[in-house]
Amino acid sequence: MAEDKAAKQTGKEAKHQSKSAASEKNDQFDAKKLQTKVTKLESQVKDLQQQLDDKDDKYLRAEAEIQNMTTRFKKERAQLLKYDGQDLAKSVLPVLDNLKRALTIEVHDENGQQLKKGIQMVHDHLISALKDHGITEIEADGKPFDPTLHQAVQTVPVEGDQKAETVVKVLQAGYQLKDRVLRPAMVVVAQ
């Protein structure tokens, strides 16, 4: 019996050691499994963080692009408003030139005088309307030649008290809308 007891005890110890060894193996296996899972999860977190960073970057770039487009749109709109009527003004300038030519004609009879007076009124009213919209005549006669404002169509030698590179005669008036030249003045320049 004592032997049976000792055998049972040894069997129990063997079972316990076997269970303990199996439990230790399971614990090691579980630890490896857990470590593998943690590594995978850390990898997924890094991947997701990278995706999030990429999305944030794309979002910020898109936001910046929208702000740039809005700013560009506002500038273009301001430019359009600033120079609104430019095409109409360019179309009206030849009419103004013809009125000026009509005013240079000498008349000697009463009917001619009345007609010239009417033309002068139309001319003055048109000049006033153009000024109200920021369209002004470019001063040229007696001024230094400026290629951004004047178009030299002829040069003449300097005479008397004239200075070189000065406008001596205006052949066709030039006009500008605010700071933009609609049509340069056609001039004769002393050289």
mmCIF file of C-alpha atoms in Angstrom, residues 59-168:
data_model
loop_
_atom_site.group_PDB
_atom_site.id
_atom_site.type_symbol
_atom_site.label_atom_id
_atom_site.label_comp_id
_atom_site.label_asym_id
_atom_site.label_seq_id
_atom_site.Cartn_x
_atom_site.Cartn_y
_atom_site.Cartn_z
ATOM 1 C CA TYR A 59 -6.969 68.091 -46.584
ATOM 2 C CA LEU A 60 -4.617 70.956 -45.722
ATOM 3 C CA ARG A 61 -3.425 71.188 -49.318
ATOM 4 C CA ALA A 62 -7.011 71.204 -50.603
ATOM 5 C CA GLU A 63 -7.927 73.871 -48.055
ATOM 6 C CA ALA A 64 -4.946 75.994 -49.137
ATOM 7 C CA GLU A 65 -5.870 75.532 -52.797
ATOM 8 C CA ILE A 66 -9.439 76.653 -52.092
ATOM 9 C CA GLN A 67 -8.151 79.738 -50.279
ATOM 10 C CA ASN A 68 -5.799 80.492 -53.187
ATOM 11 C CA MET A 69 -8.617 80.085 -55.688
ATOM 12 C CA THR A 70 -10.875 82.353 -53.632
ATOM 13 C CA THR A 71 -8.170 84.999 -53.404
ATOM 14 C CA ARG A 72 -7.439 84.713 -57.134
ATOM 15 C CA PHE A 73 -11.168 84.951 -57.909
ATOM 16 C CA LYS A 74 -11.513 88.084 -55.762
ATOM 17 C CA LYS A 75 -8.528 89.712 -57.478
ATOM 18 C CA GLU A 76 -9.870 88.871 -60.929
ATOM 19 C CA ARG A 77 -13.291 90.191 -59.978
ATOM 20 C CA ALA A 78 -11.749 93.405 -58.637
ATOM 21 C CA GLN A 79 -9.788 93.784 -61.896
ATOM 22 C CA LEU A 80 -12.936 93.245 -63.944
ATOM 23 C CA LEU A 81 -14.837 95.796 -61.902
ATOM 24 C CA LYS A 82 -11.957 98.268 -61.980
ATOM 25 C CA TYR A 83 -11.699 98.149 -65.764
ATOM 26 C CA ASP A 84 -15.393 97.609 -66.423
ATOM 27 C CA GLY A 85 -16.428 99.429 -69.575
ATOM 28 C CA GLN A 86 -13.000 99.311 -71.196
ATOM 29 C CA ASP A 87 -14.325 97.842 -74.449
ATOM 30 C CA LEU A 88 -17.159 100.364 -74.599
ATOM 31 C CA ALA A 89 -14.710 103.204 -73.989
ATOM 32 C CA LYS A 90 -12.453 101.970 -76.801
ATOM 33 C CA SER A 91 -15.465 101.927 -79.118
ATOM 34 C CA VAL A 92 -16.467 105.488 -78.149
ATOM 35 C CA LEU A 93 -13.004 107.029 -78.668
ATOM 36 C CA PRO A 94 -13.296 107.249 -82.497
ATOM 37 C CA VAL A 95 -16.608 109.103 -82.039
ATOM 38 C CA LEU A 96 -14.831 111.566 -79.760
ATOM 39 C CA ASP A 97 -12.072 111.977 -82.374
ATOM 40 C CA ASN A 98 -14.682 112.761 -85.050
ATOM 41 C CA LEU A 99 -16.348 115.336 -82.791
ATOM 42 C CA LYS A 100 -12.961 117.005 -82.239
ATOM 43 C CA ARG A 101 -12.352 117.085 -85.997
ATOM 44 C CA ALA A 102 -15.790 118.614 -86.553
ATOM 45 C CA LEU A 103 -14.956 121.325 -84.025
ATOM 46 C CA THR A 104 -11.790 122.320 -85.937
ATOM 47 C CA ILE A 105 -13.812 123.275 -89.043
ATOM 48 C CA GLU A 106 -14.141 127.036 -89.542
ATOM 49 C CA VAL A 107 -17.726 128.220 -90.075
ATOM 50 C CA HIS A 108 -18.833 131.713 -91.057
ATOM 51 C CA ASP A 109 -22.624 131.609 -91.228
ATOM 52 C CA GLU A 110 -25.235 131.495 -88.470
ATOM 53 C CA ASN A 111 -26.377 127.920 -89.219
ATOM 54 C CA GLY A 112 -22.808 126.648 -89.147
ATOM 55 C CA GLN A 113 -22.203 128.421 -85.835
ATOM 56 C CA GLN A 114 -25.303 126.825 -84.305
ATOM 57 C CA LEU A 115 -24.282 123.383 -85.601
ATOM 58 C CA LYS A 116 -20.765 123.832 -84.194
ATOM 59 C CA LYS A 117 -22.230 124.922 -80.856
ATOM 60 C CA GLY A 118 -24.364 121.728 -80.775
ATOM 61 C CA ILE A 119 -21.323 119.593 -81.612
ATOM 62 C CA GLN A 120 -19.360 121.347 -78.846
ATOM 63 C CA MET A 121 -22.123 120.530 -76.336
ATOM 64 C CA VAL A 122 -22.155 116.861 -77.383
ATOM 65 C CA HIS A 123 -18.344 116.779 -77.181
ATOM 66 C CA ASP A 124 -18.305 118.338 -73.696
ATOM 67 C CA HIS A 125 -21.033 116.027 -72.437
ATOM 68 C CA LEU A 126 -19.181 112.962 -73.765
ATOM 69 C CA ILE A 127 -15.904 114.119 -72.143
ATOM 70 C CA SER A 128 -17.746 114.632 -68.847
ATOM 71 C CA ALA A 129 -19.340 111.157 -69.009
ATOM 72 C CA LEU A 130 -15.968 109.560 -69.740
ATOM 73 C CA LYS A 131 -14.311 111.404 -66.830
ATOM 74 C CA ASP A 132 -17.095 110.232 -64.520
ATOM 75 C CA HIS A 133 -16.059 106.678 -65.348
ATOM 76 C CA GLY A 134 -12.325 107.234 -64.872
ATOM 77 C CA ILE A 135 -11.427 107.753 -68.542
ATOM 78 C CA THR A 136 -9.100 110.691 -69.065
ATOM 79 C CA GLU A 137 -7.113 112.127 -71.937
ATOM 80 C CA ILE A 138 -3.371 111.534 -71.771
ATOM 81 C CA GLU A 139 -1.517 114.832 -71.592
ATOM 82 C CA ALA A 140 1.095 114.867 -74.298
ATOM 83 C CA ASP A 141 1.737 118.275 -75.891
ATOM 84 C CA GLY A 142 4.967 119.750 -74.505
ATOM 85 C CA LYS A 143 5.522 116.750 -72.211
ATOM 86 C CA PRO A 144 8.577 114.462 -72.247
ATOM 87 C CA PHE A 145 8.066 111.465 -74.540
ATOM 88 C CA ASP A 146 6.930 108.383 -72.590
ATOM 89 C CA PRO A 147 6.686 105.198 -74.682
ATOM 90 C CA THR A 148 4.144 103.745 -72.241
ATOM 91 C CA LEU A 149 1.758 106.662 -72.910
ATOM 92 C CA HIS A 150 2.771 107.957 -76.331
ATOM 93 C CA GLN A 151 3.273 106.427 -79.746
ATOM 94 C CA ALA A 152 5.812 108.358 -81.802
ATOM 95 C CA VAL A 153 4.754 108.374 -85.431
ATOM 96 C CA GLN A 154 7.181 111.043 -86.550
ATOM 97 C CA THR A 155 10.307 112.811 -85.350
ATOM 98 C CA VAL A 156 11.410 116.348 -86.163
ATOM 99 C CA PRO A 157 14.617 118.231 -85.407
ATOM 100 C CA VAL A 158 14.678 120.376 -82.276
ATOM 101 C CA GLU A 159 13.760 124.003 -83.022
ATOM 102 C CA GLY A 160 14.083 127.083 -80.861
ATOM 103 C CA ASP A 161 13.412 126.456 -77.189
ATOM 104 C CA GLN A 162 12.213 122.842 -77.632
ATOM 105 C CA LYS A 163 13.907 120.125 -75.658
ATOM 106 C CA ALA A 164 15.004 116.804 -77.157
ATOM 107 C CA GLU A 165 12.684 113.840 -76.550
ATOM 108 C CA THR A 166 9.694 116.150 -76.068
ATOM 109 C CA VAL A 167 6.285 115.873 -77.719
ATOM 110 C CA VAL A 168 5.811 118.825 -80.089
#
